[in-house]
XYZ file of C-alpha atoms in Angstrom:
718
model
C 21.748 46.771 15.278
C 18.584 45.317 16.662
C 19.270 41.715 17.747
C 16.023 40.594 16.100
C 17.036 42.073 12.856
C 20.501 40.425 13.230
C 18.834 36.960 13.898
C 16.618 37.552 10.736
C 19.546 38.243 8.543
C 21.465 35.294 10.110
C 18.461 33.052 9.312
C 17.806 32.310 12.948
C 14.744 34.210 13.750
C 11.877 32.061 14.764
C 9.114 34.539 13.992
C 9.836 36.260 10.700
C 6.277 37.633 10.480
C 6.982 39.814 13.559
C 9.511 41.703 11.479
C 8.606 41.217 7.770
C 5.646 42.453 5.822
C 3.593 45.515 6.776
C 3.562 46.785 10.206
C 1.511 49.966 10.616
C 2.742 52.204 7.871
C 6.224 50.405 7.654
C 6.900 47.722 5.045
C 9.967 45.521 5.599
C 11.354 42.903 3.179
C 14.403 40.629 3.304
C 15.591 39.789 -0.100
C 19.173 38.632 -0.272
C 20.783 39.588 -3.573
C 18.096 42.111 -4.706
C 19.345 45.461 -6.010
C 16.133 47.415 -5.509
C 12.563 46.923 -4.206
C 9.380 48.909 -4.925
C 5.988 48.415 -3.464
C 3.166 48.560 -6.099
C -0.651 48.541 -5.635
C -1.885 45.018 -6.298
C -4.971 46.272 -8.220
C -3.477 48.816 -10.620
C 0.268 48.557 -10.326
C 0.612 52.220 -8.994
C 3.840 52.767 -7.216
C 3.287 52.954 -3.400
C 6.788 53.231 -2.017
C 10.443 52.784 -3.040
C 12.009 50.752 -0.279
C 15.400 51.655 1.068
C 18.032 49.183 1.605
C 18.883 49.277 5.326
C 21.240 46.424 5.506
C 23.724 45.254 2.842
C 22.559 41.675 3.220
C 19.308 42.590 1.535
C 17.051 44.055 4.133
C 14.677 46.860 2.692
C 12.207 49.182 4.434
C 9.815 51.915 3.363
C 6.698 53.852 4.395
C 3.277 53.090 3.018
C 1.281 56.150 2.114
C -1.774 54.075 3.106
C -2.559 50.425 4.052
C -3.440 48.721 0.728
C -3.039 45.247 -0.955
C 0.371 45.421 -2.562
C 2.950 43.505 -4.604
C 6.659 43.910 -4.887
C 8.699 44.825 -7.958
C 12.184 43.225 -7.297
C 15.188 44.090 -9.354
C 17.519 41.131 -9.377
C 20.904 41.305 -11.002
C 19.621 39.384 -14.064
C 15.884 40.115 -14.100
C 12.908 42.098 -12.770
C 10.170 40.220 -10.911
C 6.764 41.372 -9.760
C 5.279 39.205 -7.045
C 3.102 39.533 -3.866
C 4.835 39.504 -0.646
C 4.457 36.270 1.281
C 4.665 38.209 4.578
C 1.679 40.322 3.462
C -0.858 37.594 4.048
C -2.402 36.778 7.448
C -3.006 33.342 9.180
C -3.589 30.549 6.786
C -4.687 27.432 8.621
C -7.953 27.612 10.354
C -8.437 26.759 14.036
C -10.525 23.604 13.283
C -7.716 22.219 11.100
C -5.175 22.769 13.830
C -7.483 21.338 16.562
C -8.271 18.195 14.559
C -4.641 17.696 13.755
C -3.740 17.961 17.430
C -6.275 15.342 18.251
C -5.023 13.023 15.539
C -8.370 13.053 13.751
C -7.737 15.251 10.707
C -8.121 12.553 8.024
C -7.868 15.267 5.271
C -4.290 16.263 5.950
C -3.354 15.404 2.349
C -5.308 18.448 1.256
C -4.221 20.706 4.101
C -0.617 20.111 5.061
C 2.278 19.901 2.648
C 2.172 21.950 -0.452
C -1.311 22.959 -1.525
C -1.918 25.096 -4.670
C -4.651 27.516 -3.908
C -5.785 31.122 -4.273
C -5.464 33.397 -1.265
C -6.971 36.940 -1.477
C -7.299 36.515 -5.155
C -3.676 35.570 -5.622
C -2.692 32.152 -6.905
C 0.130 30.349 -5.248
C 1.056 27.445 -2.895
C 0.403 27.205 0.728
C 2.912 25.257 2.785
C 2.207 23.675 6.219
C 4.548 21.475 8.247
C 4.529 19.900 11.656
C 7.788 20.475 13.384
C 7.139 21.673 16.957
C 10.687 21.517 18.245
C 12.409 23.374 15.499
C 13.671 26.946 16.109
C 13.116 27.992 12.547
C 11.693 26.393 9.418
C 12.058 27.610 5.803
C 10.748 26.448 2.463
C 13.597 26.250 -0.011
C 13.588 25.398 -3.680
C 14.702 26.541 -7.098
C 12.308 29.465 -6.717
C 14.529 31.012 -3.959
C 18.009 29.581 -4.793
C 17.590 26.961 -2.039
C 18.345 29.804 0.357
C 16.752 29.258 3.736
C 16.784 32.940 4.644
C 14.344 33.850 1.827
C 11.163 32.207 3.186
C 11.063 31.372 6.768
C 7.684 30.285 8.006
C 5.235 31.400 10.626
C 4.845 29.018 13.649
C 1.370 28.357 14.920
C 2.432 27.795 18.455
C -0.897 26.071 19.498
C -0.138 23.155 17.200
C 3.584 23.286 16.501
C 2.774 23.790 12.827
C 4.623 26.121 10.395
C 2.885 27.805 7.584
C 3.599 30.180 4.597
C 1.971 31.173 1.386
C 4.213 31.623 -1.662
C 2.376 33.630 -4.270
C 2.716 32.774 -7.899
C 4.350 29.551 -7.231
C 2.923 26.795 -9.531
C 2.492 22.946 -9.431
C 5.655 21.174 -10.580
C 8.008 23.255 -8.349
C 10.633 21.302 -6.403
C 11.067 22.090 -2.614
C 12.312 20.898 0.677
C 12.339 22.290 4.207
C 15.353 23.813 5.947
C 15.139 23.433 9.780
C 17.078 24.640 12.745
C 16.810 22.029 15.483
C 16.065 22.802 19.149
C 19.796 23.245 19.736
C 20.139 25.733 16.879
C 21.929 23.329 14.654
C 21.069 23.212 11.009
C 19.528 19.858 9.998
C 19.881 18.109 6.665
C 17.313 19.432 4.205
C 14.105 17.501 4.713
C 11.567 16.201 2.184
C 7.944 17.083 2.960
C 6.240 14.387 5.054
C 2.927 15.199 3.340
C 4.305 15.759 -0.173
C 1.800 14.780 -2.903
C 4.597 14.154 -5.414
C 8.335 13.808 -5.414
C 11.416 13.951 -7.497
C 12.366 10.668 -9.043
C 14.893 8.790 -6.923
C 17.740 8.778 -6.127
C 16.902 12.618 -6.022
C 14.963 13.489 -2.864
C 13.166 16.698 -3.286
C 9.329 16.992 -2.960
C 7.262 18.403 -5.774
C 4.160 20.561 -5.750
C 1.095 18.826 -7.122
C -2.574 19.871 -7.545
C -4.928 17.054 -6.527
C -7.800 18.968 -8.080
C -6.435 18.273 -11.586
C -7.179 14.578 -11.206
C -10.189 13.501 -13.482
C -12.398 10.556 -12.698
C -14.952 8.693 -14.604
C -15.394 5.656 -12.387
C -18.623 6.501 -10.532
C -20.396 3.358 -11.574
C -17.502 1.248 -10.300
C -17.375 3.028 -6.935
C -21.144 2.686 -6.450
C -20.989 -1.045 -6.993
C -17.660 -1.710 -5.306
C -19.037 -2.926 -2.000
C -20.649 -5.952 -3.534
C -17.505 -6.833 -5.506
C -15.369 -6.903 -2.369
C -17.827 -8.465 0.077
C -17.127 -11.798 1.821
C -19.603 -13.595 -0.515
C -17.894 -12.217 -3.679
C -15.339 -14.091 -5.863
C -12.011 -12.380 -5.231
C -8.850 -13.277 -7.022
C -5.859 -11.013 -6.633
C -2.878 -10.688 -8.876
C 0.026 -9.328 -6.827
C 2.362 -7.070 -8.812
C 5.612 -5.213 -8.366
C 5.183 -2.352 -10.618
C 8.837 -1.929 -11.536
C 9.346 -5.562 -12.606
C 6.197 -6.924 -14.195
C 7.315 -5.957 -17.666
C 10.419 -4.095 -19.104
C 11.257 -2.908 -22.582
C 14.100 -4.025 -24.667
C 16.375 -1.548 -22.893
C 15.429 -2.820 -19.476
C 13.282 0.159 -18.523
C 10.014 -0.256 -16.656
C 6.959 1.499 -18.169
C 5.279 4.461 -16.532
C 1.648 4.156 -15.257
C 0.176 4.708 -18.698
C 2.360 2.149 -20.332
C 1.670 -0.265 -17.492
C -2.056 0.304 -17.874
C -1.779 -0.539 -21.598
C -0.328 -4.005 -20.876
C -1.154 -4.939 -17.293
C -4.816 -4.100 -17.112
C -5.899 -6.061 -20.295
C -3.669 -9.039 -19.180
C -5.122 -9.283 -15.577
C -8.633 -8.861 -16.979
C -8.082 -11.516 -19.643
C -6.727 -13.839 -16.924
C -9.889 -13.378 -14.933
C -8.351 -11.804 -11.873
C -10.678 -9.430 -9.957
C -8.031 -7.156 -8.361
C -4.533 -6.021 -8.803
C -2.495 -5.540 -5.683
C 0.715 -3.464 -5.885
C 3.730 -3.766 -3.580
C 3.982 -0.364 -1.974
C 4.136 2.462 -4.454
C 4.527 5.213 -1.892
C 7.827 6.953 -2.556
C 10.796 5.113 -1.149
C 14.499 5.941 -1.458
C 15.837 2.348 -1.898
C 14.401 0.356 -4.723
C 15.730 -2.897 -3.197
C 13.197 -2.424 -0.376
C 10.455 -3.061 -2.945
C 8.667 -0.123 -1.442
C 8.440 -1.572 2.049
C 10.582 1.260 3.449
C 8.556 4.237 2.350
C 9.179 7.901 3.255
C 6.487 9.786 1.415
C 3.214 8.359 2.714
C 1.114 10.618 0.488
C 3.065 10.429 -2.919
C 3.159 7.703 -5.497
C 6.707 6.928 -6.523
C 7.965 9.209 -9.310
C 9.672 6.098 -10.705
C 6.491 5.457 -12.661
C 5.479 9.006 -13.583
C 3.275 11.514 -11.887
C 0.412 11.118 -9.522
C -1.986 11.997 -12.354
C -0.602 8.914 -14.193
C -1.369 6.731 -11.221
C -4.855 8.145 -10.977
C -5.343 7.387 -14.775
C -4.241 3.888 -14.076
C -6.880 3.365 -11.368
C -9.487 4.948 -13.417
C -8.705 2.623 -16.386
C -8.571 -0.371 -14.182
C -12.080 0.480 -12.824
C -13.293 0.838 -16.314
C -12.319 -2.693 -17.022
C -13.827 -4.149 -13.840
C -10.493 -4.443 -11.923
C -9.972 -3.268 -8.322
C -6.800 -1.832 -7.133
C -5.213 -2.648 -3.786
C -2.049 -1.071 -2.348
C 0.320 -2.428 0.122
C 0.657 0.182 2.871
C 3.304 0.397 5.594
C 2.396 2.060 8.826
C 4.752 -0.074 10.903
C 8.136 1.527 10.299
C 10.140 3.858 8.088
C 13.824 4.221 6.996
C 16.274 6.496 8.721
C 17.418 8.420 5.606
C 18.562 11.839 6.493
C 16.078 13.711 4.265
C 13.090 11.677 5.786
C 11.083 11.498 8.896
C 13.905 10.309 11.247
C 14.595 12.914 14.017
C 12.601 15.238 11.793
C 12.848 18.456 13.775
C 16.026 17.366 15.596
C 13.960 15.343 18.024
C 12.420 11.830 17.759
C 9.225 13.284 16.469
C 7.538 10.503 14.460
C 9.370 7.721 16.163
C 9.939 6.466 19.741
C 12.870 7.878 21.565
C 13.800 4.634 23.284
C 15.345 2.203 20.751
C 13.635 -0.701 22.585
C 10.373 0.793 21.171
C 11.555 2.953 18.253
C 14.006 0.862 16.256
C 13.423 -2.298 14.200
C 16.470 -4.489 14.566
C 15.430 -6.707 11.622
C 15.039 -3.934 9.066
C 17.152 -1.099 10.535
C 14.128 1.122 10.473
C 12.346 3.440 12.915
C 9.030 2.590 14.531
C 6.155 5.068 14.481
C 5.123 6.338 17.928
C 1.436 5.466 17.594
C 0.854 6.773 21.121
C 1.388 10.371 19.796
C -1.940 11.888 18.417
C -0.247 13.735 15.508
C 1.670 10.629 14.357
C -1.455 8.364 14.524
C -3.437 11.016 12.726
C -0.614 11.358 9.971
C -0.971 7.693 9.174
C -4.697 7.691 9.215
C -4.769 10.654 6.812
C -2.347 8.812 4.562
C -4.766 5.832 4.413
C -7.730 8.272 3.701
C -5.633 9.914 0.928
C -5.168 6.760 -1.130
C -8.702 5.642 -0.529
C -10.241 9.028 -1.077
C -8.118 11.121 -3.478
C -6.961 8.086 -5.654
C -10.102 5.888 -5.392
C -8.022 2.910 -4.285
C -10.197 -0.018 -3.399
C -8.213 -1.472 -0.538
C -5.055 -1.270 1.538
C -3.089 -4.304 2.555
C -1.430 -3.401 5.842
C 2.103 -4.702 5.992
C 3.752 -6.231 8.956
C 0.857 -6.074 11.415
C 2.363 -8.637 13.665
C 5.406 -6.477 14.225
C 2.955 -3.743 15.332
C 0.962 -5.715 17.722
C 3.750 -7.229 19.786
C 6.244 -5.139 21.667
C 8.604 -8.078 21.811
C 8.413 -8.791 18.069
C 11.800 -10.261 17.108
C 13.297 -9.162 20.381
C 15.171 -10.864 23.144
C 14.428 -10.412 26.880
C 15.507 -6.983 28.023
C 15.278 -5.555 24.517
C 11.610 -4.455 24.733
C 9.397 -2.380 26.984
C 6.264 -4.008 28.419
C 2.885 -2.186 28.141
C 1.370 -0.504 31.134
C -0.027 -3.677 32.296
C 3.246 -5.469 32.074
C 2.263 -7.398 28.830
C 3.778 -7.774 25.456
C 0.810 -6.481 23.505
C 1.276 -3.006 21.897
C -1.939 -1.361 23.080
C -1.237 1.867 21.071
C -0.910 -0.211 17.893
C -4.147 -2.015 18.687
C -6.002 1.258 19.147
C -4.466 2.594 15.901
C -5.539 -0.343 13.867
C -9.017 -0.319 15.249
C -9.377 3.418 14.562
C -7.997 2.836 11.016
C -10.550 0.205 10.238
C -13.424 2.110 11.864
C -12.472 5.184 9.872
C -12.384 3.292 6.630
C -15.712 1.510 7.281
C -17.361 4.923 8.061
C -15.796 7.052 5.460
C -15.033 4.819 2.505
C -17.912 2.340 2.232
C -16.935 -0.789 0.400
C -13.196 -0.320 0.597
C -11.113 -3.256 1.969
C -8.359 -3.213 4.583
C -6.329 -6.423 4.657
C -4.003 -7.537 7.355
C -0.752 -9.324 6.708
C -0.736 -10.783 10.257
C 1.275 -14.026 10.834
C 0.277 -14.981 14.411
C -2.924 -16.251 16.088
C -4.030 -12.840 17.335
C -7.825 -13.260 17.853
C -10.374 -11.316 15.959
C -8.164 -9.693 13.314
C -11.127 -9.504 10.960
C -13.822 -9.271 13.585
C -15.634 -5.884 13.633
C -14.419 -3.290 16.086
C -17.862 -3.129 17.505
C -17.398 -6.663 18.645
C -13.914 -6.232 20.095
C -11.991 -7.208 16.937
C -9.346 -5.323 14.969
C -11.864 -4.639 12.256
C -9.925 -5.790 9.101
C -11.897 -6.794 6.104
C -9.599 -9.890 5.508
C -6.515 -11.507 6.851
C -3.726 -13.260 4.868
C -3.659 -16.950 5.916
C 0.003 -17.143 6.421
C -0.314 -20.462 8.214
C -2.109 -22.118 5.287
C 0.574 -20.847 2.877
C 3.439 -22.149 4.832
C 1.886 -25.586 5.753
C 0.697 -26.312 2.197
C 3.911 -25.177 0.561
C 5.909 -27.327 2.921
C 3.690 -30.270 1.927
C 3.953 -29.648 -1.751
C 7.818 -29.439 -1.610
C 7.913 -33.073 -0.217
C 8.466 -35.966 -2.491
C 5.049 -37.642 -3.094
C 6.140 -40.785 -1.354
C 6.556 -38.913 1.851
C 3.376 -36.822 1.728
C 1.274 -39.498 3.443
C 3.106 -38.713 6.582
C 2.333 -35.031 6.433
C -1.284 -35.266 5.348
C -2.431 -32.927 8.226
C -0.491 -30.050 6.628
C -3.056 -29.871 3.995
C -6.192 -30.322 6.209
C -5.101 -28.330 9.203
C -6.169 -25.021 7.687
C -9.834 -26.200 7.823
C -9.598 -26.457 11.626
C -9.420 -22.685 11.889
C -10.764 -21.638 8.456
C -13.854 -19.898 9.901
C -11.996 -18.048 12.669
C -11.216 -15.123 10.242
C -12.153 -13.956 6.745
C -8.983 -15.200 4.992
C -7.100 -14.596 1.788
C -4.913 -17.405 0.759
C -1.646 -15.877 -0.453
C 1.058 -17.209 -2.651
C 2.912 -14.019 -2.338
C 6.173 -12.323 -3.362
C 7.752 -13.319 0.065
C 7.669 -16.967 -1.011
C 9.707 -16.683 -4.166
C 12.708 -14.627 -3.055
C 15.940 -14.952 -0.917
C 16.658 -18.585 -1.820
C 13.118 -19.858 -1.301
C 12.977 -20.649 -5.061
C 10.078 -20.053 -7.439
C 6.754 -21.945 -7.019
C 7.664 -24.257 -9.975
C 11.145 -24.849 -8.645
C 9.801 -25.720 -5.172
C 7.920 -28.635 -6.796
C 9.630 -32.096 -6.512
C 10.345 -34.498 -9.467
C 11.281 -34.050 -13.030
C 10.017 -31.199 -15.148
C 6.675 -32.837 -15.981
C 6.051 -33.708 -12.344
C 6.965 -30.101 -11.298
C 4.363 -28.705 -13.578
C 1.808 -31.300 -12.574
C 2.413 -30.623 -8.905
C 2.062 -26.972 -9.326
C -1.201 -27.395 -11.426
C -2.646 -29.575 -8.772
C -1.644 -27.220 -5.951
C -3.225 -24.257 -7.714
C -6.409 -26.247 -8.328
C -6.406 -27.163 -4.589
C -6.043 -23.544 -3.623
C -8.718 -22.153 -5.942
C -11.171 -24.689 -4.614
C -10.294 -24.091 -0.869
C -12.214 -21.781 1.195
C -10.706 -18.252 1.223
C -10.087 -15.572 -1.312
C -7.104 -15.987 -3.662
C -3.864 -14.153 -4.120
C -1.031 -15.049 -6.611
C 2.230 -13.192 -7.222
C 3.111 -12.373 -10.758
C 5.237 -15.002 -12.553
C 3.521 -17.857 -10.633
C 0.910 -18.043 -13.233
C 3.330 -19.011 -16.084
C 5.586 -21.219 -14.076
C 8.664 -18.983 -13.820
C 11.747 -21.108 -13.062
C 13.818 -18.481 -11.361
C 13.084 -16.430 -8.264
C 11.634 -12.954 -8.573
C 14.227 -10.356 -9.421
C 13.034 -6.800 -8.828
C 15.593 -5.555 -11.276
C 14.281 -7.667 -14.118
C 10.819 -8.567 -15.637
C 8.636 -11.628 -15.439
C 10.083 -14.257 -17.815
C 7.470 -13.812 -20.478
C 9.424 -15.628 -23.149
C 8.763 -18.818 -21.363
C 5.275 -18.688 -22.822
C 6.891 -19.891 -26.037
C 6.895 -23.323 -24.347
C 3.629 -25.402 -24.161
C 3.985 -26.270 -20.424
C 4.062 -22.633 -19.374
C 1.206 -21.720 -21.727
C -0.791 -24.569 -20.154
C -0.135 -23.448 -16.640
C -1.285 -19.930 -17.582
C -4.383 -21.247 -19.284
C -5.216 -23.260 -16.061
C -5.002 -20.170 -13.864
C -7.294 -18.365 -16.279
C -9.780 -21.268 -16.175
C -9.560 -21.493 -12.387
C -10.540 -17.779 -12.165
C -13.400 -18.396 -14.550
C -14.650 -21.297 -12.397
C -14.289 -19.257 -9.327
C -16.510 -16.589 -10.790
C -18.985 -18.870 -12.337
C -19.587 -21.326 -9.374
C -21.015 -19.461 -6.314
C -20.211 -22.581 -4.175
C -16.488 -21.750 -4.629
C -16.876 -18.296 -3.104
C -20.246 -17.459 -1.567
C -19.612 -19.082 1.768
C -15.838 -18.675 2.022
C -16.057 -17.591 5.664
C -18.685 -20.114 6.881
C -18.486 -23.690 7.835
C -21.828 -24.295 6.045
C -19.880 -23.822 2.849
C -17.619 -26.781 3.219
C -17.709 -30.469 3.996
C -14.984 -33.088 3.848
C -15.898 -36.129 1.780
C -12.524 -37.822 2.265
C -10.084 -35.873 4.377
C -8.212 -38.858 5.755
C -7.082 -40.718 2.724
C -3.470 -40.555 3.981
C -2.031 -43.599 2.253
C -3.231 -42.301 -1.146
C -2.616 -38.671 -0.405
C -6.025 -37.874 -1.838
C -8.304 -35.103 -0.574
C -11.934 -34.778 -1.500
C -14.376 -32.147 -0.285
C -17.652 -30.407 -1.155
C -18.247 -26.641 -1.421
C -21.730 -25.239 -0.984
C -23.168 -21.817 -1.746
C -26.513 -20.219 -0.897
C -29.787 -22.027 -1.200
C -30.214 -22.966 -4.848
C -26.511 -22.831 -5.698
C -25.165 -26.041 -7.166
C -22.563 -27.786 -4.993
C -18.989 -28.316 -6.143
C -16.974 -31.521 -5.570
C -13.201 -31.274 -5.495
C -10.719 -34.072 -5.460
C -6.906 -33.688 -5.293
C -4.673 -36.666 -5.979
C -1.210 -35.524 -4.785
C 0.824 -38.673 -5.839
C 1.880 -39.594 -9.380
C -0.184 -42.717 -9.245
C -3.478 -42.584 -11.201
C -6.446 -43.923 -9.295
C -9.085 -46.084 -11.230
C -12.572 -46.546 -9.863
C -12.019 -44.289 -6.894
C -15.540 -43.841 -5.291
C -16.682 -40.640 -3.674
C -20.096 -39.808 -2.226
C -22.102 -36.842 -3.616
C -25.224 -34.975 -2.390
C -27.094 -35.268 -5.665
C -27.900 -37.883 -8.307
C -27.668 -37.339 -11.871
C -24.850 -36.247 -14.143
C -21.704 -34.409 -12.784
C -19.672 -32.274 -15.024
C -15.864 -31.955 -14.850
C -15.308 -28.154 -14.858
C -11.556 -28.364 -14.342
C -9.086 -31.204 -14.607
C -5.577 -29.908 -13.998
C -4.239 -32.922 -15.859
C -5.991 -31.975 -19.137
C -3.747 -31.908 -22.153
C -4.588 -28.301 -22.794
C -2.745 -27.494 -19.540
C 0.170 -29.821 -20.281
C -1.165 -32.959 -18.555
C -1.648 -36.604 -19.518
C -5.330 -35.944 -20.386
C -6.380 -38.837 -18.040
C -9.857 -38.186 -16.670
C -13.515 -38.925 -16.916
C -14.515 -37.598 -20.373
C -15.982 -34.559 -18.922
C -19.153 -36.085 -17.555
C -19.946 -38.727 -14.975
C -23.314 -40.322 -13.905
C -23.919 -40.678 -10.178
C -24.773 -44.239 -9.049
C -27.262 -45.181 -6.328
C -24.312 -46.634 -4.345
C -23.981 -45.290 -0.792
C -20.641 -43.894 0.117
C -19.252 -41.598 2.792
C -22.609 -40.763 4.219
C -24.384 -40.089 0.906
C -26.901 -42.265 -0.988
C -25.294 -41.512 -4.312
C -21.653 -41.698 -5.348
C -19.352 -41.263 -8.383
C -16.765 -43.801 -9.503
C -13.870 -41.625 -10.863
C -10.549 -41.881 -12.528
C -8.170 -39.692 -10.515
C -5.339 -38.556 -12.810
C -1.790 -38.366 -11.315
C -0.740 -35.253 -9.518
C -4.054 -33.613 -10.381
C -7.012 -31.717 -8.919
C -10.606 -32.189 -10.342
C -13.473 -29.776 -9.922
C -16.925 -31.070 -10.656
C -20.531 -29.739 -10.330
C -23.948 -31.219 -11.310
C -24.884 -30.924 -14.810
C -27.745 -28.442 -15.168
């Protein structure tokens, strides 16, 4: 027999379109298990040819009376099927798609690669496209073909290393994977689709066909006004959420996106947060990674329902005035056999050299950002979430691990860049291209860096040589201030600079102050449990600290559970300890966070110049012995100033004098020691009158009572 036919039957032919489908007046089909095959005219169903079985494995051939669009009537042992022949269609992907993909600049891959429902030559079905340049053969497999890789081998577009096929009559919802022969001819484990738009719920690993055009949106007004809501001058307060553990029902099950929307959106809105930020929702095999080891960069996790459910969540959030931010992970990926690792039998997405391509800390593979196709794959993922799902921002995880080739490595365990340095130049270029693409294509969207080093210009525009991020997490502020707050108050006077040091560099970047999930796991204790003293002092310390944070320059982020004073660390297999709200101290802390968000929104001085030294002035930054901090916040011309005082000892201070820039009455907007928050209710009666007594460089001053372990926020009475 012809060797090519033998290879086809054995499932090893790399160019099935050269043999299958119509060739002149010959039609050839390979349908293992079929009893008989007839070619019918596509238009009227007239019989064109009965095909003869020419090989017992299921190879059929027949002569066409004339070239015409056709379909096949296939007699299976248990049914008769009429369907168009996948091998009767011509080239599918256009040359521009392949060219842009090869350049790494096809930002619309989410609507081109993977499984795309569409109509070709008037026939509905699904087009599949996959990058696997080193594979000898690639097939789509699923329930629709008995997971038999011989049934639907794909055509290789040699110029791009991309495989394609159109499967007529296949519909959204179908499960599928890819079967590949590696460059050595060995069969690889079945692979999920790197560009899948939906997946099977873990621990199952198949991809699922989904139609993005079925998403409905009603958030045009939000999208038009989004840029102003997310600008450096806007009040931004972010509620960080792990979707699987914010709330669970009596049986311990997490809600789907619709159920989460019913509870989370009104809660976050009622608390005064401006944004929800989700730990990664891209599909990930191991729930214990919290999503930080994703494999499907285009698919929301099926743990919470369908992609349409996630789109409804975003739409509903926008309707209630809430933005949605996603944590996004372009730094690394897990090595599960069904995923990206050695995808076509070679290190395709990752570096071949483990000194560049393997994360020792996380046992994950590192993307090869020097490869155009890989860089473009990640850029297209970002564009997918921002464009197709109307997400308002991406928080890029582990940026420091991307920027430094020697990140968490010993000498000899890393490869220097071409200049002999430790900087990862390919990652720098990628991040700049990412941020430039977002700025140009998705006006008003945010890209936020989780970057823990002093890399210069993280939030500086790319046009000025920076990385171009919208904001950067201020990890240094978080670590310094948490360390200070964990100290017994008697020792705090010796660590005063930990609370003031953040103002030395506060204007070097546009910062977000994060009290994130990372600080309440793995033995670090919950925010409340970190605080020293008895239970009353723990609550008072945390209230004072949150007041200090909300009045400090920088946007705000708080992880779920922190706002109610959860005693235990976060557990991703459980829910926030909502029953704690039966106790007054927890309700009081929650009320304080709500009031702090209200003050942030109502007082421009607390947010309008977050990134400018003109928005801040120390009044008393050196009161070490008393552990008192006093400062002023300023907004634009005409905005009332705000005075902030934090007394971080349990000693009340009577008659503490502080200079102010205005005379007249000053109103106490927030006193974290108020009885409504669970405090002693020591304070200033809500209103103070400035006196013509010079103090700290001002001609007027206030004489205040500073409650113990408390923060006060005051502003001139209108």
